Amino acid sequence: MGEKKYLRKSLLVCFIAGMFVLGVANHGVEAKRKPVLSCKKFVLKVGQKKKMWMKNTSQKVKWSSRNKRIASVNKRGIVTGKKVGKTQIIARVRKKKYICSVQVKENKKMVAITATPVVENPKQTVIPAISEKTEAPMVTLAPVESVETEVPITTQAPSSTPAVVGSDEPTAAPKVSLTPEQKEWEEQKNNGSKEAFEKYFNPDMKKYTKKQEGVTLGKIESISYHSEIVGADREAYVYLPPEYDASKQYPVLYMIHGIGCDRSQWKYLSINNILSNMIFSGELKPLIAILPSVVPKDGLTEGNSLSQENIEAYNLFEKEFLTDLEPYVRKNYGISEKREDTGVCGLSMGGMEALRLGFGIKDHFNYIGSFSAAPSLDMDILNLDGCSYQPETVLLCSGDKDTTIGNNPLNYHQRLMDNQVDHMWYYYPGGTHEDKVWKNGLVNFLSRSFK
């Protein structure tokens, strides 16, 4: 069988498996559980924002406010406190509506900033942190070129606590001065809009998936290692960059496939071309990629690709990774053991597993990529509790027409927002549960990692 035919057959099997295991399961959950608002009441201060969402549904939600002068809400469910008072935020799903009570209180720490502010002691000027585009009427941010008095504007992302400019007081996060371009990126990097996708997440994929002139491809070799956790020998592919030198230490990326598939899925998604082209162009450091097979002990067969044993293989993989796989590749290849040189990514069930590894094994991964993630993750781990650092890259994406994974990874994105974990999230317009979404996600992930 030719390689292209094998690829098409492999992708079709994985897609059907994903549709059955994830789509049908997710549909069953929605049928049993009624939609519910993320909260029924909360308090905001003027100028503050809070993200709301609907749980247990993948249906489109229409948001509105009974009094926009007190609190407004945009189409993404972000509520902004406008002035002191009480109102209600309404979420409509089909013909039903769900109501949340909102009280807006005075924000005494906010100050007005005019186009030409006059400040006697700018070191003591209190300016609210800018985590999203400010809509509060008390604050008017003038364009940089029109500000005559030099008043530094800072942000403490992702906290909403005001920062005191020039103060020696300790703060929750380091102060960061943002250029207009940086402010726009902070607003666009996880709002899920088509405009954000076109501007920031839509590279010419042919430059990556097709071998470019002058590019030397890396080498993909097969390995076998014994797993004490599974009690069997396991297989994986290893991508080695061009001119690989075993005496050097390279960054490492672990790439996890979807349910019903094995290590071959990533191999046949143009992985050699993508990695080698990006290394050649200088967009990516030379690295080693590990493509394990997350499958049952006895392997994938026609009769068990959708079985509980196959799902259990993912549940065991964290232990298998730490006990068997990672020690093996570190022993046999020139791989850096530093956290800042280690990344993990995956698609579908592998996208869920990438998040579980990335946030479950604290202080281990610096780069986490999750593409069309399955909905089976325990979201309580999506935080930085116990971490001594913020991962440099956390990226989530999916097609906006993907009915296989339901309301994911939107739910994961919203939990990361709640837990103030800096990350990127976007929709691929018109994308379903398919390879073009995963290739696009991989390129966007790699272009922002291993720098």
CSV table of C-alpha atoms in Angstrom, one decimal:
chain,number,residue,atom,x,y,z
A,1,MET,CA,0.0,0.0,0.0
A,2,GLY,CA,1.4,3.4,-1.0
A,3,GLU,CA,2.2,6.0,1.7
A,4,LYS,CA,-0.6,8.4,0.7
A,5,LYS,CA,-3.1,5.6,0.7
A,6,TYR,CA,-1.9,4.5,4.1
A,7,LEU,CA,-2.2,8.1,5.4
A,8,ARG,CA,-5.7,8.4,4.1
A,9,LYS,CA,-6.8,5.1,5.7
A,10,SER,CA,-5.0,5.9,9.0
A,11,LEU,CA,-6.6,9.4,9.2
A,12,LEU,CA,-10.0,8.0,8.3
A,13,VAL,CA,-9.8,5.3,11.0
A,14,CYS,CA,-8.7,7.9,13.6
A,15,PHE,CA,-11.4,10.3,12.6
A,16,ILE,CA,-14.1,7.7,12.9
A,17,ALA,CA,-12.7,6.6,16.2
A,18,GLY,CA,-12.7,10.1,17.5
A,19,MET,CA,-16.2,10.8,16.3
A,20,PHE,CA,-17.5,7.6,18.0
A,21,VAL,CA,-15.7,7.8,21.3
A,22,LEU,CA,-15.6,11.6,21.8
A,23,GLY,CA,-18.6,12.9,19.7
A,24,VAL,CA,-21.1,10.3,20.8
A,25,ALA,CA,-19.9,10.3,24.4
A,26,ASN,CA,-20.1,14.1,24.5
A,27,HIS,CA,-23.5,14.1,23.0
A,28,GLY,CA,-24.7,11.6,25.6
A,29,VAL,CA,-23.4,13.9,28.4
A,30,GLU,CA,-25.2,16.9,27.0
A,31,ALA,CA,-28.4,14.9,26.7
A,32,LYS,CA,-28.3,14.0,30.4
A,33,ARG,CA,-27.0,17.3,31.8
A,34,LYS,CA,-28.8,20.6,31.3
A,35,PRO,CA,-27.0,23.7,30.2
A,36,VAL,CA,-26.0,25.9,33.2
A,37,LEU,CA,-24.3,29.3,33.6
A,38,SER,CA,-20.8,29.4,34.9
A,39,CYS,CA,-22.1,31.6,37.8
A,40,LYS,CA,-25.4,32.9,39.0
A,41,LYS,CA,-24.2,36.1,40.7
A,42,PHE,CA,-21.0,38.0,41.2
A,43,VAL,CA,-19.6,41.4,42.1
A,44,LEU,CA,-17.4,43.6,39.9
A,45,LYS,CA,-15.8,47.0,40.5
A,46,VAL,CA,-16.0,49.7,37.9
A,47,GLY,CA,-13.6,48.9,35.0
A,48,GLN,CA,-13.2,45.3,36.0
A,49,LYS,CA,-14.0,42.4,33.7
A,50,LYS,CA,-15.2,38.8,34.2
A,51,LYS,CA,-15.6,36.0,31.7
A,52,MET,CA,-18.8,34.0,31.7
A,53,TRP,CA,-19.7,30.8,29.8
A,54,MET,CA,-22.4,28.1,29.5
A,55,LYS,CA,-21.5,24.7,30.8
A,56,ASN,CA,-22.8,21.4,29.3
A,57,THR,CA,-23.6,22.7,25.8
A,58,SER,CA,-22.0,23.3,22.5
A,59,GLN,CA,-24.8,25.4,21.2
A,60,LYS,CA,-24.3,29.1,20.3
A,61,VAL,CA,-24.9,31.4,23.2
A,62,LYS,CA,-26.3,35.0,22.8
A,63,TRP,CA,-25.3,37.4,25.5
A,64,SER,CA,-27.1,40.6,26.6
A,65,SER,CA,-27.3,43.0,29.5
A,66,ARG,CA,-30.5,44.4,31.0
A,67,ASN,CA,-28.6,47.7,31.7
A,68,LYS,CA,-25.6,48.3,29.6
A,69,ARG,CA,-24.8,51.5,31.5
A,70,ILE,CA,-24.1,49.5,34.6
A,71,ALA,CA,-22.5,46.4,33.1
A,72,SER,CA,-22.0,45.5,29.4
A,73,VAL,CA,-21.3,42.0,28.0
A,74,ASN,CA,-19.8,41.2,24.6
A,75,LYS,CA,-20.5,38.2,22.3
A,76,ARG,CA,-17.8,36.2,24.0
A,77,GLY,CA,-19.4,36.5,27.4
A,78,ILE,CA,-16.9,39.0,28.9
A,79,VAL,CA,-18.7,41.3,31.4
A,80,THR,CA,-17.4,44.8,32.1
A,81,GLY,CA,-18.4,46.9,35.1
A,82,LYS,CA,-19.4,50.4,33.8
A,83,LYS,CA,-20.9,52.3,36.8
A,84,VAL,CA,-22.2,51.6,40.3
A,85,GLY,CA,-25.5,49.7,40.4
A,86,LYS,CA,-27.2,46.3,39.9
A,87,THR,CA,-28.3,44.6,36.7
A,88,GLN,CA,-28.6,41.2,35.1
A,89,ILE,CA,-26.6,39.4,32.4
A,90,ILE,CA,-28.7,37.1,30.2
A,91,ALA,CA,-27.5,34.1,28.2
A,92,ARG,CA,-29.8,32.7,25.6
A,93,VAL,CA,-29.4,29.2,24.2
A,94,ARG,CA,-32.0,28.5,21.6
A,95,LYS,CA,-35.3,29.6,23.1
A,96,LYS,CA,-34.2,29.3,26.8
A,97,LYS,CA,-32.5,32.1,28.8
A,98,TYR,CA,-30.3,31.9,31.8
A,99,ILE,CA,-29.8,34.9,34.2
A,100,CYS,CA,-26.9,36.0,36.3
A,101,SER,CA,-27.2,38.9,38.8
A,102,VAL,CA,-24.3,41.4,38.7
A,103,GLN,CA,-23.5,44.1,41.2
A,104,VAL,CA,-21.0,46.8,40.2
A,105,LYS,CA,-19.3,48.7,43.0
A,106,GLU,CA,-17.1,51.8,43.0
A,107,ASN,CA,-13.4,51.4,42.2
A,108,LYS,CA,-11.7,54.0,44.3
A,109,LYS,CA,-8.3,53.2,42.9
A,110,MET,CA,-9.1,54.1,39.3
A,111,VAL,CA,-8.1,57.6,38.1
A,112,ALA,CA,-8.9,59.5,34.9
A,113,ILE,CA,-6.1,59.8,32.4
A,114,THR,CA,-6.5,62.6,29.8
A,115,ALA,CA,-4.8,63.1,26.5
A,116,THR,CA,-2.3,65.6,28.2
A,117,PRO,CA,-2.3,64.6,31.8
A,118,VAL,CA,-0.7,66.8,34.4
A,119,VAL,CA,0.9,64.9,37.2
A,120,GLU,CA,3.0,66.5,39.9
A,121,ASN,CA,4.4,63.1,41.1
A,122,PRO,CA,4.1,60.5,38.4
A,123,LYS,CA,5.8,57.9,40.6
A,124,GLN,CA,2.7,57.7,42.8
A,125,THR,CA,0.1,57.7,40.0
A,126,VAL,CA,-2.2,54.7,40.3
A,127,ILE,CA,-3.2,53.1,37.0
A,128,PRO,CA,-5.4,50.0,36.7
A,129,ALA,CA,-3.8,46.9,35.1
A,130,ILE,CA,-4.7,46.4,31.5
A,131,SER,CA,-5.5,42.8,30.9
A,132,GLU,CA,-8.0,43.4,28.1
A,133,LYS,CA,-9.2,46.4,26.1
A,134,THR,CA,-10.4,48.9,28.7
A,135,GLU,CA,-14.0,50.0,28.2
A,136,ALA,CA,-14.6,51.9,31.5
A,137,PRO,CA,-15.8,55.5,30.9
A,138,MET,CA,-13.5,56.8,33.7
A,139,VAL,CA,-10.4,55.9,31.8
A,140,THR,CA,-9.3,57.3,28.4
A,141,LEU,CA,-6.0,56.1,27.0
A,142,ALA,CA,-4.6,58.5,24.6
A,143,PRO,CA,-2.5,57.4,21.6
A,144,VAL,CA,1.2,57.2,22.5
A,145,GLU,CA,2.1,60.0,20.1
A,146,SER,CA,-0.4,62.5,21.6
A,147,VAL,CA,0.8,62.2,25.2
A,148,GLU,CA,2.9,65.1,26.1
A,149,THR,CA,3.7,64.4,29.7
A,150,GLU,CA,5.7,61.2,30.2
A,151,VAL,CA,3.6,59.0,32.4
A,152,PRO,CA,4.6,55.4,32.2
A,153,ILE,CA,1.6,53.1,31.7
A,154,THR,CA,2.2,49.6,32.9
A,155,THR,CA,0.2,46.3,33.2
A,156,GLN,CA,0.3,43.5,35.6
A,157,ALA,CA,-0.9,40.7,33.4
A,158,PRO,CA,-2.9,38.6,34.0
A,159,SER,CA,-4.0,40.2,37.4
A,160,SER,CA,-6.7,42.8,37.7
A,161,THR,CA,-5.0,44.4,40.7
A,162,PRO,CA,-3.9,48.0,40.1
A,163,ALA,CA,-0.2,48.7,39.9
A,164,VAL,CA,1.4,51.6,41.5
A,165,VAL,CA,3.8,53.1,39.0
A,166,GLY,CA,7.3,53.6,40.4
A,167,SER,CA,6.4,52.1,43.8
A,168,ASP,CA,8.8,49.9,45.7
A,169,GLU,CA,5.9,47.8,47.0
A,170,PRO,CA,6.0,44.2,45.9
A,171,THR,CA,3.4,43.3,43.3
A,172,ALA,CA,1.7,40.0,42.2
A,173,ALA,CA,3.4,40.1,38.8
A,174,PRO,CA,6.2,42.0,37.2
A,175,LYS,CA,5.4,45.3,35.5
A,176,VAL,CA,5.5,45.2,31.7
A,177,SER,CA,5.4,48.3,29.5
A,178,LEU,CA,3.5,47.4,26.3
A,179,THR,CA,3.8,49.0,22.9
A,180,PRO,CA,0.6,49.5,20.9
A,181,GLU,CA,1.4,46.3,18.9
A,182,GLN,CA,1.9,44.3,22.1
A,183,LYS,CA,-1.4,45.6,23.5
A,184,GLU,CA,-3.2,44.5,20.3
A,185,TRP,CA,-1.6,41.1,20.6
A,186,GLU,CA,-2.6,40.7,24.2
A,187,GLU,CA,-6.2,41.5,23.2
A,188,GLN,CA,-6.2,39.2,20.1
A,189,LYS,CA,-4.2,36.2,21.2
A,190,ASN,CA,-7.1,34.4,22.9
A,191,ASN,CA,-10.3,36.0,21.8
A,192,GLY,CA,-11.1,33.3,19.2
A,193,SER,CA,-12.1,35.8,16.5
A,194,LYS,CA,-11.7,35.2,12.7
A,195,GLU,CA,-9.8,38.5,12.6
A,196,ALA,CA,-7.3,37.3,15.1
A,197,PHE,CA,-6.8,34.0,13.2
A,198,GLU,CA,-6.2,35.8,9.9
A,199,LYS,CA,-3.7,38.2,11.4
A,200,TYR,CA,-1.8,36.0,13.8
A,201,PHE,CA,-2.5,32.3,13.2
A,202,ASN,CA,-2.8,31.8,9.4
A,203,PRO,CA,0.6,31.2,7.9
A,204,ASP,CA,1.1,29.9,4.3
A,205,MET,CA,1.1,26.2,5.2
A,206,LYS,CA,2.7,25.2,1.9
A,207,LYS,CA,5.9,26.7,3.2
A,208,TYR,CA,5.9,24.2,5.9
A,209,THR,CA,4.2,21.0,4.7
A,210,LYS,CA,6.0,20.9,1.3
A,211,LYS,CA,9.7,20.3,1.3
A,212,GLN,CA,11.4,23.7,0.4
A,213,GLU,CA,14.3,24.1,-2.0
A,214,GLY,CA,17.7,23.5,-0.4
A,215,VAL,CA,16.2,21.9,2.7
A,216,THR,CA,17.8,18.7,4.1
A,217,LEU,CA,15.3,16.5,5.8
A,218,GLY,CA,15.8,15.1,9.2
A,219,LYS,CA,15.9,11.4,10.0
A,220,ILE,CA,13.0,9.4,11.4
A,221,GLU,CA,14.0,6.2,13.1
A,222,SER,CA,12.0,3.5,15.0
A,223,ILE,CA,12.8,2.6,18.6
A,224,SER,CA,11.6,0.0,21.0
A,225,TYR,CA,11.7,0.3,24.8
A,226,HIS,CA,10.3,-1.8,27.6
A,227,SER,CA,7.6,-0.3,29.8
A,228,GLU,CA,7.5,-1.6,33.4
A,229,ILE,CA,4.2,0.3,33.8
A,230,VAL,CA,2.4,-1.4,30.9
A,231,GLY,CA,4.3,-4.7,31.2
A,232,ALA,CA,5.3,-4.8,27.5
A,233,ASP,CA,7.7,-3.6,24.9
A,234,ARG,CA,6.6,-0.2,23.4
A,235,GLU,CA,7.3,1.4,20.0
A,236,ALA,CA,8.0,5.0,19.1
A,237,TYR,CA,9.4,7.1,16.3
A,238,VAL,CA,12.3,9.6,16.9
A,239,TYR,CA,12.8,12.6,14.6
A,240,LEU,CA,16.5,13.6,14.5
A,241,PRO,CA,17.4,17.0,13.0
A,242,PRO,CA,19.7,17.3,10.0
A,243,GLU,CA,23.4,16.9,11.0
A,244,TYR,CA,22.4,15.4,14.4
A,245,ASP,CA,25.4,15.2,16.7
A,246,ALA,CA,24.9,12.7,19.6
A,247,SER,CA,27.6,14.6,21.7
A,248,LYS,CA,25.3,17.7,21.8
A,249,GLN,CA,22.2,18.3,23.9
A,250,TYR,CA,19.1,19.1,21.9
A,251,PRO,CA,15.6,20.4,23.0
A,252,VAL,CA,13.0,17.7,22.9
A,253,LEU,CA,9.3,17.7,21.9
A,254,TYR,CA,7.0,14.8,22.8
A,255,MET,CA,4.1,14.5,20.2
A,256,ILE,CA,1.0,12.5,21.1
A,257,HIS,CA,-1.4,11.0,18.6
A,258,GLY,CA,-5.2,10.7,18.7
A,259,ILE,CA,-7.3,7.7,20.0
A,260,GLY,CA,-7.5,4.7,17.7
A,261,CYS,CA,-4.2,5.6,16.1
A,262,ASP,CA,-0.5,5.0,16.9
A,263,ARG,CA,2.9,6.7,16.4
A,264,SER,CA,2.4,6.7,12.6
A,265,GLN,CA,-0.3,9.4,12.8
A,266,TRP,CA,2.1,12.3,13.4
A,267,LYS,CA,4.7,10.8,11.1
A,268,TYR,CA,2.3,10.9,8.1
A,269,LEU,CA,1.1,14.5,8.9
A,270,SER,CA,4.2,16.0,7.1
A,271,ILE,CA,6.1,16.0,10.3
A,272,ASN,CA,9.5,15.7,8.7
A,273,ASN,CA,8.8,18.5,6.3
A,274,ILE,CA,7.4,20.8,8.9
A,275,LEU,CA,10.2,20.4,11.4
A,276,SER,CA,13.0,20.4,8.8
A,277,ASN,CA,11.7,23.4,6.9
A,278,MET,CA,11.3,25.4,10.2
A,279,ILE,CA,14.8,24.4,11.3
A,280,PHE,CA,16.3,25.4,7.9
A,281,SER,CA,14.5,28.8,7.9
A,282,GLY,CA,15.7,29.6,11.5
A,283,GLU,CA,12.1,29.6,12.9
A,284,LEU,CA,12.9,26.7,15.1
A,285,LYS,CA,16.0,25.4,16.9
A,286,PRO,CA,17.2,22.0,15.9
A,287,LEU,CA,15.4,19.6,18.2
A,288,ILE,CA,14.5,16.0,18.7
A,289,ALA,CA,10.9,14.9,18.5
A,290,ILE,CA,9.5,11.7,20.1
A,291,LEU,CA,6.4,10.1,18.7
A,292,PRO,CA,5.2,7.4,21.1
A,293,SER,CA,2.4,4.9,20.6
A,294,VAL,CA,-0.2,5.3,23.3
A,295,VAL,CA,-2.0,2.0,22.8
A,296,PRO,CA,-3.1,-1.0,24.9
A,297,LYS,CA,-0.6,-3.6,26.0
A,298,ASP,CA,-1.5,-5.9,23.2
A,299,GLY,CA,-1.5,-3.1,20.6
A,300,LEU,CA,-4.3,-1.8,18.3
A,301,THR,CA,-6.4,-4.4,16.5
A,302,GLU,CA,-9.6,-4.2,14.5
A,303,GLY,CA,-11.6,-5.2,17.5
A,304,ASN,CA,-10.2,-3.0,20.3
A,305,SER,CA,-9.4,0.4,18.8
A,306,LEU,CA,-12.5,1.8,20.5
A,307,SER,CA,-12.3,-0.2,23.7
A,308,GLN,CA,-11.9,0.8,27.3
A,309,GLU,CA,-8.3,-0.7,27.1
A,310,ASN,CA,-7.4,1.9,24.5
A,311,ILE,CA,-8.7,4.7,26.7
A,312,GLU,CA,-6.9,3.3,29.7
A,313,ALA,CA,-3.7,3.5,27.7
A,314,TYR,CA,-3.9,7.3,28.0
A,315,ASN,CA,-4.7,7.1,31.7
A,316,LEU,CA,-1.5,5.1,32.2
A,317,PHE,CA,0.7,7.3,29.9
A,318,GLU,CA,1.8,9.8,32.5
A,319,LYS,CA,3.4,7.1,34.6
A,320,GLU,CA,4.8,5.3,31.5
A,321,PHE,CA,6.3,8.6,30.3
A,322,LEU,CA,8.1,9.3,33.6
A,323,THR,CA,9.1,5.8,34.4
A,324,ASP,CA,9.9,4.3,31.0
A,325,LEU,CA,9.9,6.6,27.9
A,326,GLU,CA,11.6,9.7,29.1
A,327,PRO,CA,14.5,7.9,30.9
A,328,TYR,CA,15.0,5.8,27.7
A,329,VAL,CA,15.3,8.7,25.3
A,330,ARG,CA,17.5,10.7,27.7
A,331,LYS,CA,19.9,7.7,28.0
A,332,ASN,CA,20.0,7.0,24.2
A,333,TYR,CA,19.9,10.4,22.6
A,334,GLY,CA,21.6,13.8,23.1
A,335,ILE,CA,18.6,15.4,24.9
A,336,SER,CA,18.7,18.3,27.3
A,337,GLU,CA,17.1,17.6,30.6
A,338,LYS,CA,16.3,21.2,31.3
A,339,ARG,CA,12.7,22.3,31.7
A,340,GLU,CA,13.2,25.2,29.4
A,341,ASP,CA,14.2,22.8,26.6
A,342,THR,CA,11.2,20.4,27.0
A,343,GLY,CA,7.8,20.5,25.2
A,344,VAL,CA,4.8,18.4,24.7
A,345,CYS,CA,1.9,18.6,22.1
A,346,GLY,CA,-0.9,16.5,20.8
A,347,LEU,CA,-4.0,16.2,18.8
A,348,SER,CA,-7.5,15.1,19.8
A,349,MET,CA,-7.1,12.6,22.7
A,350,GLY,CA,-3.4,13.4,22.4
A,351,GLY,CA,-4.3,17.1,22.8
A,352,MET,CA,-6.0,16.3,26.1
A,353,GLU,CA,-3.0,14.1,27.1
A,354,ALA,CA,-0.6,17.0,26.3
A,355,LEU,CA,-2.5,19.2,28.8
A,356,ARG,CA,-2.6,16.5,31.4
A,357,LEU,CA,1.2,16.0,31.1
A,358,GLY,CA,1.9,19.7,30.8
A,359,PHE,CA,-0.1,20.8,33.9
A,360,GLY,CA,0.0,17.5,35.8
A,361,ILE,CA,3.8,17.2,36.0
A,362,LYS,CA,4.6,20.5,37.5
A,363,ASP,CA,7.8,22.4,36.5
A,364,HIS,CA,8.5,19.8,33.8
A,365,PHE,CA,7.4,21.4,30.4
A,366,ASN,CA,8.1,24.9,29.1
A,367,TYR,CA,6.0,24.4,26.0
A,368,ILE,CA,2.5,22.9,25.8
A,369,GLY,CA,0.4,22.6,22.6
A,370,SER,CA,-3.1,21.2,22.4
A,371,PHE,CA,-4.9,20.8,19.1
A,372,SER,CA,-8.6,19.8,19.0
A,373,ALA,CA,-8.4,18.4,22.6
A,374,ALA,CA,-10.8,15.7,23.7
A,375,PRO,CA,-13.2,16.6,26.5
A,376,SER,CA,-12.1,14.0,29.1
A,377,LEU,CA,-9.5,16.1,31.0
A,378,ASP,CA,-9.9,16.9,34.7
A,379,MET,CA,-9.8,20.7,34.4
A,380,ASP,CA,-8.8,21.1,38.1
A,381,ILE,CA,-5.2,20.7,37.0
A,382,LEU,CA,-5.3,23.6,34.6
A,383,ASN,CA,-3.5,26.0,37.0
A,384,LEU,CA,0.0,27.0,38.1
A,385,ASP,CA,-0.4,26.0,41.8
A,386,GLY,CA,2.9,24.7,43.0
A,387,CYS,CA,4.7,25.9,39.9
A,388,SER,CA,7.8,28.0,40.2
A,389,TYR,CA,7.4,29.4,36.7
A,390,GLN,CA,5.0,30.2,33.9
A,391,PRO,CA,5.3,28.0,30.8
A,392,GLU,CA,6.6,30.1,28.0
A,393,THR,CA,4.1,28.8,25.5
A,394,VAL,CA,0.6,27.4,26.1
A,395,LEU,CA,-1.4,27.1,22.9
A,396,LEU,CA,-4.9,25.6,22.3
A,397,CYS,CA,-6.8,25.5,19.0
A,398,SER,CA,-9.6,23.7,17.2
A,399,GLY,CA,-11.8,24.1,14.1
A,400,ASP,CA,-14.9,26.1,14.7
A,401,LYS,CA,-17.0,23.4,12.9
A,402,ASP,CA,-15.6,20.6,15.0
A,403,THR,CA,-18.6,18.7,16.4
A,404,THR,CA,-16.5,15.8,17.6
A,405,ILE,CA,-15.1,17.5,20.7
A,406,GLY,CA,-18.2,19.5,21.6
A,407,ASN,CA,-17.4,22.6,23.7
A,408,ASN,CA,-13.7,22.0,23.8
A,409,PRO,CA,-11.1,23.3,23.9
A,410,LEU,CA,-13.2,26.4,24.7
A,411,ASN,CA,-13.8,25.0,28.2
A,412,TYR,CA,-10.1,24.5,28.8
A,413,HIS,CA,-9.4,28.1,27.6
A,414,GLN,CA,-12.0,29.5,29.9
A,415,ARG,CA,-10.5,27.6,32.9
A,416,LEU,CA,-7.1,28.9,32.0
A,417,MET,CA,-8.5,32.4,31.9
A,418,ASP,CA,-10.1,31.9,35.3
A,419,ASN,CA,-6.8,30.6,36.8
A,420,GLN,CA,-4.8,33.5,35.2
A,421,VAL,CA,-2.6,31.2,33.1
A,422,ASP,CA,-1.2,33.1,30.1
A,423,HIS,CA,-2.0,31.3,26.9
A,424,MET,CA,-3.1,31.5,23.3
A,425,TRP,CA,-6.4,30.1,22.0
A,426,TYR,CA,-8.0,30.4,18.6
A,427,TYR,CA,-10.5,28.8,16.2
A,428,TYR,CA,-9.6,27.6,12.7
A,429,PRO,CA,-12.5,29.0,10.6
A,430,GLY,CA,-14.4,26.3,8.8
A,431,GLY,CA,-12.2,23.6,10.4
A,432,THR,CA,-13.5,20.2,11.6
A,433,HIS,CA,-11.7,17.4,13.4
A,434,GLU,CA,-9.1,17.1,10.7
A,435,ASP,CA,-5.4,17.2,9.8
A,436,LYS,CA,-5.3,20.8,8.4
A,437,VAL,CA,-6.3,22.1,11.8
A,438,TRP,CA,-3.6,20.0,13.5
A,439,LYS,CA,-0.9,21.0,11.1
A,440,ASN,CA,-1.8,24.6,11.5
A,441,GLY,CA,-1.8,24.3,15.3
A,442,LEU,CA,1.6,22.6,15.2
A,443,VAL,CA,3.2,25.3,13.1
A,444,ASN,CA,1.8,28.1,15.2
A,445,PHE,CA,2.9,26.3,18.4
A,446,LEU,CA,6.4,25.6,17.1
A,447,SER,CA,6.9,29.2,15.8
A,448,ARG,CA,6.4,30.5,19.3
A,449,SER,CA,8.4,27.8,21.1
A,450,PHE,CA,12.0,26.7,21.6
A,451,LYS,CA,13.5,30.1,21.1
